Tab-separated table of C-alpha atoms and ligand atoms in Angstrom:
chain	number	residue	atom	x	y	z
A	1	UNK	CA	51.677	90.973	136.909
A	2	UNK	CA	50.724	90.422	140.956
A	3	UNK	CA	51.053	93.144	143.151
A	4	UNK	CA	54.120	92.797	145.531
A	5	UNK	CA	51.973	93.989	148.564
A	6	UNK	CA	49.012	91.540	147.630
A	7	UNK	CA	50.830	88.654	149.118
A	8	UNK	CA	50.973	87.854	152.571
A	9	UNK	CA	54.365	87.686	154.353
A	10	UNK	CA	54.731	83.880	153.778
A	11	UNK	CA	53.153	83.725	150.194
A	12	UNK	CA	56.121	86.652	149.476
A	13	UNK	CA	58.904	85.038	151.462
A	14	UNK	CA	58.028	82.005	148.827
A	15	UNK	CA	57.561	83.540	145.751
A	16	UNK	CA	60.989	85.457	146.263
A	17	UNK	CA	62.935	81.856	147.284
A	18	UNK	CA	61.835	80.739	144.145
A	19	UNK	CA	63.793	83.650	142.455
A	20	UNK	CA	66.516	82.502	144.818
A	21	UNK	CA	66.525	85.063	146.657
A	22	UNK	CA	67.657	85.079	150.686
A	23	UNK	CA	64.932	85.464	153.612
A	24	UNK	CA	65.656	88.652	154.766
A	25	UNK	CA	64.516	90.311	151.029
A	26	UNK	CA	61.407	89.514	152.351
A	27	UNK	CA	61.730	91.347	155.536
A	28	UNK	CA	63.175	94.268	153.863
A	29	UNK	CA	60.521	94.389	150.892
A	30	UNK	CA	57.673	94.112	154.016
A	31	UNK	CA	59.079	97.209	155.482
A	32	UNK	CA	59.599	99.583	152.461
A	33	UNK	CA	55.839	98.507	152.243
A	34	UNK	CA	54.746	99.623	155.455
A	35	UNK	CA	56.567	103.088	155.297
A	36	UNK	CA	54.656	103.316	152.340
A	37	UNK	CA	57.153	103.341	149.735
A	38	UNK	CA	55.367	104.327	146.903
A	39	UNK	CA	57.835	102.238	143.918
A	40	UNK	CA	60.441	99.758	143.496
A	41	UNK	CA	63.409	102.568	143.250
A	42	UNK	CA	62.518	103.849	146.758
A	43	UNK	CA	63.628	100.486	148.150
A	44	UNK	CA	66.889	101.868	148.606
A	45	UNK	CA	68.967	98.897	150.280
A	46	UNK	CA	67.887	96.823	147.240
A	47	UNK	CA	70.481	96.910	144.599
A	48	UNK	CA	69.315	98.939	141.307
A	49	UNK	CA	69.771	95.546	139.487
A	50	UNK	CA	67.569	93.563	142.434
A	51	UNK	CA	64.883	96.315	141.944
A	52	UNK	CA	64.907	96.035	138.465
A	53	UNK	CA	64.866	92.238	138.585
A	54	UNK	CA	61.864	92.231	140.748
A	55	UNK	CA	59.806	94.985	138.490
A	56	UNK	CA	60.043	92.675	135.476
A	57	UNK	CA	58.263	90.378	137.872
A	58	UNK	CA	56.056	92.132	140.397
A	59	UNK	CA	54.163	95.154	140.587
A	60	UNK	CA	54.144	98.027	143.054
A	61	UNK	CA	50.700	99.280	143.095
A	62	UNK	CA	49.442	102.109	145.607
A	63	UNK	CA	46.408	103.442	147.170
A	64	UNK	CA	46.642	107.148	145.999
A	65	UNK	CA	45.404	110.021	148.481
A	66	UNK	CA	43.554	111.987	146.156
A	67	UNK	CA	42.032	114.323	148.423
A	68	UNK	CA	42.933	115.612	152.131
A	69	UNK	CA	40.022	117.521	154.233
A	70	UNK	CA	41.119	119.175	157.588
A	71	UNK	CA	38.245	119.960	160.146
A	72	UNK	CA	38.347	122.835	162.343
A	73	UNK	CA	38.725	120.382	165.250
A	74	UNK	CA	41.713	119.282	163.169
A	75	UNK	CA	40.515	115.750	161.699
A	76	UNK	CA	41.562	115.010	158.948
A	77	UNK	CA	39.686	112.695	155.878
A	78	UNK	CA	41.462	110.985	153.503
A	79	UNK	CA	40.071	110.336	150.090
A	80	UNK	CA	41.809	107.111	148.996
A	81	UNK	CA	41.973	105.896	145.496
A	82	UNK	CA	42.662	102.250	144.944
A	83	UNK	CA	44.355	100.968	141.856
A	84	UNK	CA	41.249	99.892	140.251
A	85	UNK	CA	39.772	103.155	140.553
A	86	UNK	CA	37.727	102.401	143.477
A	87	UNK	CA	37.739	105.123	146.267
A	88	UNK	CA	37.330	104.566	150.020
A	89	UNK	CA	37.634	107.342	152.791
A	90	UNK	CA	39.713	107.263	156.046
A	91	UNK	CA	39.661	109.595	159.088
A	92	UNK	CA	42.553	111.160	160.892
A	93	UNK	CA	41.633	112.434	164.406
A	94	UNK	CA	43.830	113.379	167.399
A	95	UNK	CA	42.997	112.854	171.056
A	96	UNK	CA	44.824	113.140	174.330
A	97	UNK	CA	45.802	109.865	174.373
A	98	UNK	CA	47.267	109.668	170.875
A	99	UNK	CA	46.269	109.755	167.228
A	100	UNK	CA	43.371	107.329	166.164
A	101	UNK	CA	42.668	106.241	162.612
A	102	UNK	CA	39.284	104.871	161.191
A	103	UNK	CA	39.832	102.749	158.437
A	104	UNK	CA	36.964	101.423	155.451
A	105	UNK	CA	37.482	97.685	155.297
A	106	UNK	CA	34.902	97.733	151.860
A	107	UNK	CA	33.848	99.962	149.109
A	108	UNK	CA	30.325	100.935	150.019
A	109	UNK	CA	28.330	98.671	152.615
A	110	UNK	CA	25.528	95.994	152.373
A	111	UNK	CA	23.818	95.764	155.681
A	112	UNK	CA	21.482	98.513	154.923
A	113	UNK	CA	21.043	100.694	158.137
A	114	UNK	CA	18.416	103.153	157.974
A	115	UNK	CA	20.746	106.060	159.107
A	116	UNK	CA	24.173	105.629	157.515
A	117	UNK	CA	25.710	106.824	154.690
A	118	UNK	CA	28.398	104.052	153.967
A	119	UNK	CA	25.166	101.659	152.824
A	120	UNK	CA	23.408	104.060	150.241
A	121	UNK	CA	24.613	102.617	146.193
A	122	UNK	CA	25.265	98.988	148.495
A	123	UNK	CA	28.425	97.114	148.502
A	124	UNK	CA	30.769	98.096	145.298
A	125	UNK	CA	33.431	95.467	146.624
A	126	UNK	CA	35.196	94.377	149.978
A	127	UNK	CA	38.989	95.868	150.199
A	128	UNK	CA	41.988	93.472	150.478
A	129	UNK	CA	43.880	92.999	153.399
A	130	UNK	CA	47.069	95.229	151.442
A	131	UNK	CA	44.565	98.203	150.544
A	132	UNK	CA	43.596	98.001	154.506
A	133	UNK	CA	46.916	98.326	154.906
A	134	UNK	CA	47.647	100.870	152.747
A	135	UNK	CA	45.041	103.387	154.337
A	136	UNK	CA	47.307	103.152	157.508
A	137	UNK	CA	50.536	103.631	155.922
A	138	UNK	CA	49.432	106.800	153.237
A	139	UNK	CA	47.538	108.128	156.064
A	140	UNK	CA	50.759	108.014	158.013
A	141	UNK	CA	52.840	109.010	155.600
A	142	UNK	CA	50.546	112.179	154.728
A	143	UNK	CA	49.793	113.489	158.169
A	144	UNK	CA	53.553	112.706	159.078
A	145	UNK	CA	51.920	111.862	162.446
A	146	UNK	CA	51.943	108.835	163.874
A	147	UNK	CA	49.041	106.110	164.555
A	148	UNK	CA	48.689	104.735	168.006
A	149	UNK	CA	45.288	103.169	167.336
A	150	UNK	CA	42.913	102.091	164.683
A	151	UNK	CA	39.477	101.078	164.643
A	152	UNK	CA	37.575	99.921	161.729
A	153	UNK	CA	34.858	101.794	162.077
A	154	UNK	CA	34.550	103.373	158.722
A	155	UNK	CA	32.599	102.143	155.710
A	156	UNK	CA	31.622	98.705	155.360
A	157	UNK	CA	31.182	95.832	157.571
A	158	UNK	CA	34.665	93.834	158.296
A	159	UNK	CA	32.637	90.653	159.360
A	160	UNK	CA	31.540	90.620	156.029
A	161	UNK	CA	34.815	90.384	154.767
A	162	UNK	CA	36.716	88.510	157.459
A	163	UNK	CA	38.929	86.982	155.716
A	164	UNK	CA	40.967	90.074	154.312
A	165	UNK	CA	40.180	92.029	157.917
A	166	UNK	CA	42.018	88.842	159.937
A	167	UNK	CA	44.708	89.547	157.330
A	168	UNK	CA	44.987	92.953	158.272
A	169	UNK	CA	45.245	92.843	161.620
A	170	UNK	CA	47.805	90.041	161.856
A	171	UNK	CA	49.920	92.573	159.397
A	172	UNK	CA	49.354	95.608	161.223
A	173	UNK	CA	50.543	93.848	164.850
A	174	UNK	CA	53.098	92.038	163.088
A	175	UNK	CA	56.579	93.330	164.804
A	176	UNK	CA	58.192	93.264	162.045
A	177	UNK	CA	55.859	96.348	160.322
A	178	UNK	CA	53.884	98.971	162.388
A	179	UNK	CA	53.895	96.431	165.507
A	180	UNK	CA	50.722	97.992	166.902
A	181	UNK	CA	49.107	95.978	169.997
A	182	UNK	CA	46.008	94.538	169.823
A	183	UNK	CA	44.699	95.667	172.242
A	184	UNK	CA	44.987	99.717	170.382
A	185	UNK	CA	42.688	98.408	167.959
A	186	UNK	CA	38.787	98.498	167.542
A	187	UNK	CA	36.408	96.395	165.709
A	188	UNK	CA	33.021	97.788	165.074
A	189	UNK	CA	30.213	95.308	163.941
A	190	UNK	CA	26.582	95.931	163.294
A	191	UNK	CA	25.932	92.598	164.720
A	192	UNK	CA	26.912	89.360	162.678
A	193	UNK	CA	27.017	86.496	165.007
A	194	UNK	CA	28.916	84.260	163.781
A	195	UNK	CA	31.702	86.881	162.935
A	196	UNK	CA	31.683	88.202	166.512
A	197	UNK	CA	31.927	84.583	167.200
A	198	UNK	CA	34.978	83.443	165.532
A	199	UNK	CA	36.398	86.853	166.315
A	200	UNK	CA	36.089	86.182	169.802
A	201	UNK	CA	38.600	83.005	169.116
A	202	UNK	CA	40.813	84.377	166.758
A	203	UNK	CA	41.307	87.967	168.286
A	204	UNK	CA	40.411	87.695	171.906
A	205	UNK	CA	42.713	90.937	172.801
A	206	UNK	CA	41.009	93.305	169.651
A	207	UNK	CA	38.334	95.570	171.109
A	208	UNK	CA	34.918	94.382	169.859
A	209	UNK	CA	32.428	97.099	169.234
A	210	UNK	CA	28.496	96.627	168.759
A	211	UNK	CA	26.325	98.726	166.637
A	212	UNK	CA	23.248	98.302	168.694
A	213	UNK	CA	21.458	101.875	168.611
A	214	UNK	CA	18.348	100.120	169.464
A	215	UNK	CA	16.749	98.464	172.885
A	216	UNK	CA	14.213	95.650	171.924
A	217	UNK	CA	14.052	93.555	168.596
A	218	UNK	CA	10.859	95.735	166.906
A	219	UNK	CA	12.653	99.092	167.170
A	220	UNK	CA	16.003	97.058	166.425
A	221	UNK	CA	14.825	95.906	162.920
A	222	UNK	CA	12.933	99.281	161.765
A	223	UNK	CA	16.647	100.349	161.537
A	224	UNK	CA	18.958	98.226	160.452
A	225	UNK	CA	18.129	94.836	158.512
A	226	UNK	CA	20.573	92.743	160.489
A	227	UNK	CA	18.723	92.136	163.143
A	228	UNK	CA	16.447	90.055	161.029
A	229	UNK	CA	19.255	87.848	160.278
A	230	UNK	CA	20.566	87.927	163.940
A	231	UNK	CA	17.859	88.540	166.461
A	232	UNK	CA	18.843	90.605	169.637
A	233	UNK	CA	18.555	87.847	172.161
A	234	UNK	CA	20.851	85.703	169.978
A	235	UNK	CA	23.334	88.982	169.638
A	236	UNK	CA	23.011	89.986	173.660
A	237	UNK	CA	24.090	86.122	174.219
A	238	UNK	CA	27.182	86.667	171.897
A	239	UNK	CA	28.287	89.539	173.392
A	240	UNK	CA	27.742	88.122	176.784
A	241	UNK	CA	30.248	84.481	176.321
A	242	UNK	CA	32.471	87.380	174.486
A	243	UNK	CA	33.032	89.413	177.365
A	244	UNK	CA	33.512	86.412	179.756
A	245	UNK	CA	35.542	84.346	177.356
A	246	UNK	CA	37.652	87.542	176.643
A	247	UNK	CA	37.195	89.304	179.931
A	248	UNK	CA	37.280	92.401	177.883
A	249	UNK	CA	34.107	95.251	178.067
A	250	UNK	CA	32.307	94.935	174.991
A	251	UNK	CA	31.934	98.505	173.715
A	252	UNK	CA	28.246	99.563	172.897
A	253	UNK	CA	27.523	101.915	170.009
A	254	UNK	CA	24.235	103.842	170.226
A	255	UNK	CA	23.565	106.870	168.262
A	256	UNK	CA	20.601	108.871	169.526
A	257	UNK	CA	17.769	109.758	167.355
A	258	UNK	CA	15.591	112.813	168.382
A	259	UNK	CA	12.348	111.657	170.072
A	260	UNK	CA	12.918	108.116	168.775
A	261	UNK	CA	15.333	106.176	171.207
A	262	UNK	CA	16.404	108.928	173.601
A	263	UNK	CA	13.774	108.265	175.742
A	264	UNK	CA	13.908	107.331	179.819
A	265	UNK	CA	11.878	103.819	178.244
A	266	UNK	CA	14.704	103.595	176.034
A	267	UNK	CA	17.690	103.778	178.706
A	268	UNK	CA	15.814	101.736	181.048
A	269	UNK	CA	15.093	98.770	178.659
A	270	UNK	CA	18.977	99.646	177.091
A	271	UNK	CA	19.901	99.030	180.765
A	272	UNK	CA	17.644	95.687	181.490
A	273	UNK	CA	19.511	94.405	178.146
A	274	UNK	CA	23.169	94.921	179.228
A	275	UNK	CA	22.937	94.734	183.472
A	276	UNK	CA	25.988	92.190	184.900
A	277	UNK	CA	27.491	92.243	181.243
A	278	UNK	CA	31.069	93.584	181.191
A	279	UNK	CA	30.154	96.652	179.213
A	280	UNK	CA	30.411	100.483	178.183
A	281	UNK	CA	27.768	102.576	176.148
A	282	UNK	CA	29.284	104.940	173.781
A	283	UNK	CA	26.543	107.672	172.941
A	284	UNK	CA	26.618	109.522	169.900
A	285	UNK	CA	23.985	112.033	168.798
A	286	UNK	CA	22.792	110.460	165.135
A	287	UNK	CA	24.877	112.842	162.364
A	288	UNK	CA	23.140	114.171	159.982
A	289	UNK	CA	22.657	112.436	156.423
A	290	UNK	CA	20.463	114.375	154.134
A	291	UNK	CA	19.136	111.434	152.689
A	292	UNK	CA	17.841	109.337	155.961
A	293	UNK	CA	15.411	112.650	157.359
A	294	UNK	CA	16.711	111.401	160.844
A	295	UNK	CA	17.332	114.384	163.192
A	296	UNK	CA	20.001	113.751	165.877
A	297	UNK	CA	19.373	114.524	169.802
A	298	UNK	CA	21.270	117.157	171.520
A	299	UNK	CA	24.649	117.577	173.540
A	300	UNK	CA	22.003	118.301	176.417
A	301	UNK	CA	19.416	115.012	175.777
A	302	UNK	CA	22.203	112.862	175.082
A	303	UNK	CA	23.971	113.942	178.535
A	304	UNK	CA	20.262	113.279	180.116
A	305	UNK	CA	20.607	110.007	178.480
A	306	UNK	CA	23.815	109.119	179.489
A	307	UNK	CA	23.050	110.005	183.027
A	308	UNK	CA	20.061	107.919	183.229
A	309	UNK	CA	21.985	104.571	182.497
A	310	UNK	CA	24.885	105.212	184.534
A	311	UNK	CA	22.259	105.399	187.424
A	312	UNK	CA	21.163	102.294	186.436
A	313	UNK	CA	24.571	101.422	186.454
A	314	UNK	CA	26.152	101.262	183.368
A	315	UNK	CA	28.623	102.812	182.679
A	316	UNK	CA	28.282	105.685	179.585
A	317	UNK	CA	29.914	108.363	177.799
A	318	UNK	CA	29.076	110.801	175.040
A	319	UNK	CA	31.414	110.230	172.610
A	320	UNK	CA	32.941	113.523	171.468
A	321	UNK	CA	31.792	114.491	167.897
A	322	UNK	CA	34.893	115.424	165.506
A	323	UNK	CA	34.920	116.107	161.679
A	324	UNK	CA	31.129	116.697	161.351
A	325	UNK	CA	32.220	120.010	159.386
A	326	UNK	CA	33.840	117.881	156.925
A	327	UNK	CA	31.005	114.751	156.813
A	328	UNK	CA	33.632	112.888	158.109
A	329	UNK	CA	32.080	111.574	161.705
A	330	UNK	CA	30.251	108.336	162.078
A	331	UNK	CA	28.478	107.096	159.224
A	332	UNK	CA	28.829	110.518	157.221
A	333	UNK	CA	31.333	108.227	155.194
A	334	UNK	CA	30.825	107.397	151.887
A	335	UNK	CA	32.083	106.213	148.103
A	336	UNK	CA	31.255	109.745	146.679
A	337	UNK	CA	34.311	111.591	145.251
A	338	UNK	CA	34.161	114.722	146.770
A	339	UNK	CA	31.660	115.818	149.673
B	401	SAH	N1	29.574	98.220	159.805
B	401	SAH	C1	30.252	98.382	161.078
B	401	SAH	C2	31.387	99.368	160.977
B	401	SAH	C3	30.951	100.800	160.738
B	401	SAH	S1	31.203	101.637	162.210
B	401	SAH	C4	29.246	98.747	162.131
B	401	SAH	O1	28.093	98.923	161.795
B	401	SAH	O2	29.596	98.781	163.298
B	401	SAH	C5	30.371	103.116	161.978
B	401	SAH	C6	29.546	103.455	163.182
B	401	SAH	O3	28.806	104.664	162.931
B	401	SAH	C7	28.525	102.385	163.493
B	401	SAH	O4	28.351	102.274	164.866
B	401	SAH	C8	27.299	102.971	162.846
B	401	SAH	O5	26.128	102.394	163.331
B	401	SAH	C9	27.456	104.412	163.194
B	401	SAH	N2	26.647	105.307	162.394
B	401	SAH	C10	26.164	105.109	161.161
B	401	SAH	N3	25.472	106.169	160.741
B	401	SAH	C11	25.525	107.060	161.733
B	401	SAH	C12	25.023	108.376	161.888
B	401	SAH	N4	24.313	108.965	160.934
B	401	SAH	N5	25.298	109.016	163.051
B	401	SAH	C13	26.032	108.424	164.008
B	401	SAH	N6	26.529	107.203	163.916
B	401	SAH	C14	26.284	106.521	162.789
């Protein structure tokens, strides 16, 4: 039997005219869905015999929050179980200009950076657009809080699943569910070209956000693999026609690593690579992850850091650090049950 929530909108509206069923079934079924209904009974302005009807025919699977961590700093990290047993993690985290969730868009990771967690045991599987969608609405539905923006910026890497993230994102702007804007939501890459490229087209009001963490191709590839595959120049150009094409800053991620790329060489190459580009640097001190033996700079060299490029003129921030208590800041996520 399919799951009811694994079609999208138009797939549905078909399947139920074929039942005979009126359009607007399909409007009501699509928001029981994203108030995260958890069953057929609880969609209360279908009649009991409807409901039944449609449970003969379709399923109503759920992504299960198994387990709910609260940081001192109050984030919050969902452990999400998928009806195939699969488990994914999703972080909670209030700021002053509204709640923010970080969604997983796979189980486990491929791309094999040296310093994250999400890429240790590979890629299990890539999540479907629904079970995207159903990290919003349980983590909604949990917290009782509202989401004003989402970034996919937990585990995996949504250009290598495009497909099922483009599906996502047309569901979660659509009006007709959580209507959020485009532009309150934040794509995080760790470089895929011709992703970032199609992206551009596709999604030209979705924040685009670089993993770059590095300031020349050699020290590039000793971390993460991609850059093999997609050479910085090749990247920088990318991000450069995105910006213009878009006219939106490109966001650039860059976690510091003690003594490694914290250094004045470091921001002033980092700053050669990104002058006239319509950018920001977010700075993040590397988290700790027992198994990489990488040691993170400090509030202090990472302030140092930041001030040195925005004297070269571009413009940084250190990006405040939430839900390290609870592994649950940047790349401390993983596919481990409990941590
Ligand atoms: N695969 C995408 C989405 C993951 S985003 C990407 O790479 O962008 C998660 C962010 O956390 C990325 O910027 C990643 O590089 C960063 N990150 C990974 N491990 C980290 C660590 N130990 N400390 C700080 N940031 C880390």
């Amino acid at each position: 039997m399919r799951n009811i929530k694994a079609f999208t909108r138009e797939e549905r509206a078909k399947a139920l005219k074929e039942l005979g069923l009126p359009a607007f079934r399909e409007k009501q079924i699509f928001a029981w869905i994203c108030r995260g209904a958890k069953s057929w009974d609880e969609c209360t302005d279908l009649s009991k015999d409807l409901r039944r009807q449609l449970a003969e025919r379709f399923s109503w699977d759920n992504a299960a929050a198994e387990l709910v961590q609260t940081s001192s700093d109050g984030t919050r990290k969902f452990l999400l179980r998928m009806p195939d047993g699969e488990r994914v993690e999703a972080v909670f985290m209030a700021y002053e200009y509204g709640n923010s969730l970080c969604i997983s868009t796979q189980v486990g990771c491929n791309m094999g950076c040296s310093f994250c967690a999400s890429t240790i045991g590979g890629r299990i599987r890539s999540l479907e657009s629904w079970e995207m969608l159903e990290e919003v609405v349980v983590c909604v539905r949990e917290s009782g809080e509202p989401i004003n923006h989402i970034v996919l910026m937990g585990m995996g890497e949504p250009f290598d699943n495009y497909e099922a993230v483009a599906g996502f994102l047309r569901t979660v702007h659509d009006p007709q569910g959580l209507g959020l804007s485009y532009r309150n939501i934040t794509l995080s890459t760790c470089g895929l070209v011709p992703g970032i490229r199609r992206f551009g087209e596709e999604f030209p009001q979705v924040n685009l956000a670089i993993s770059l963490h590095a300031s020349n191709q050699q020290a590039r590839e000793k971390l993460m693999p991609v850059a093999k595959a997609y050479p910085l120049p090749e990247l920088m150009r990318a991000c450069r026609d995105h910006a213009e094409k878009t006219g939106r800053r490109v966001t650039f991620e860059f976690a510091l690593i003690e003594g490694q790329n914290d250094t004045p060489h470091t921001a002033k190459e980092l700053a050669d690579l990104l002058r006239g580009m319509l950018c920001h640097v977010n700075l993040i001190p590397l988290n700790p992850v027992t198994e990489t033996g990488m040691t993170g700079s400090s509030r202090k060299a990472a302030a140092h850091f930041r001030d040195m490029l925005e004297s070269m003129g571009i413009p940084a921030t250190v990006r405040r650090q939430l839900g390290a208590d609870i592994d649950a800041a940047c790349g401390q996520l993983r596919k481990k049950v409990t941590s």
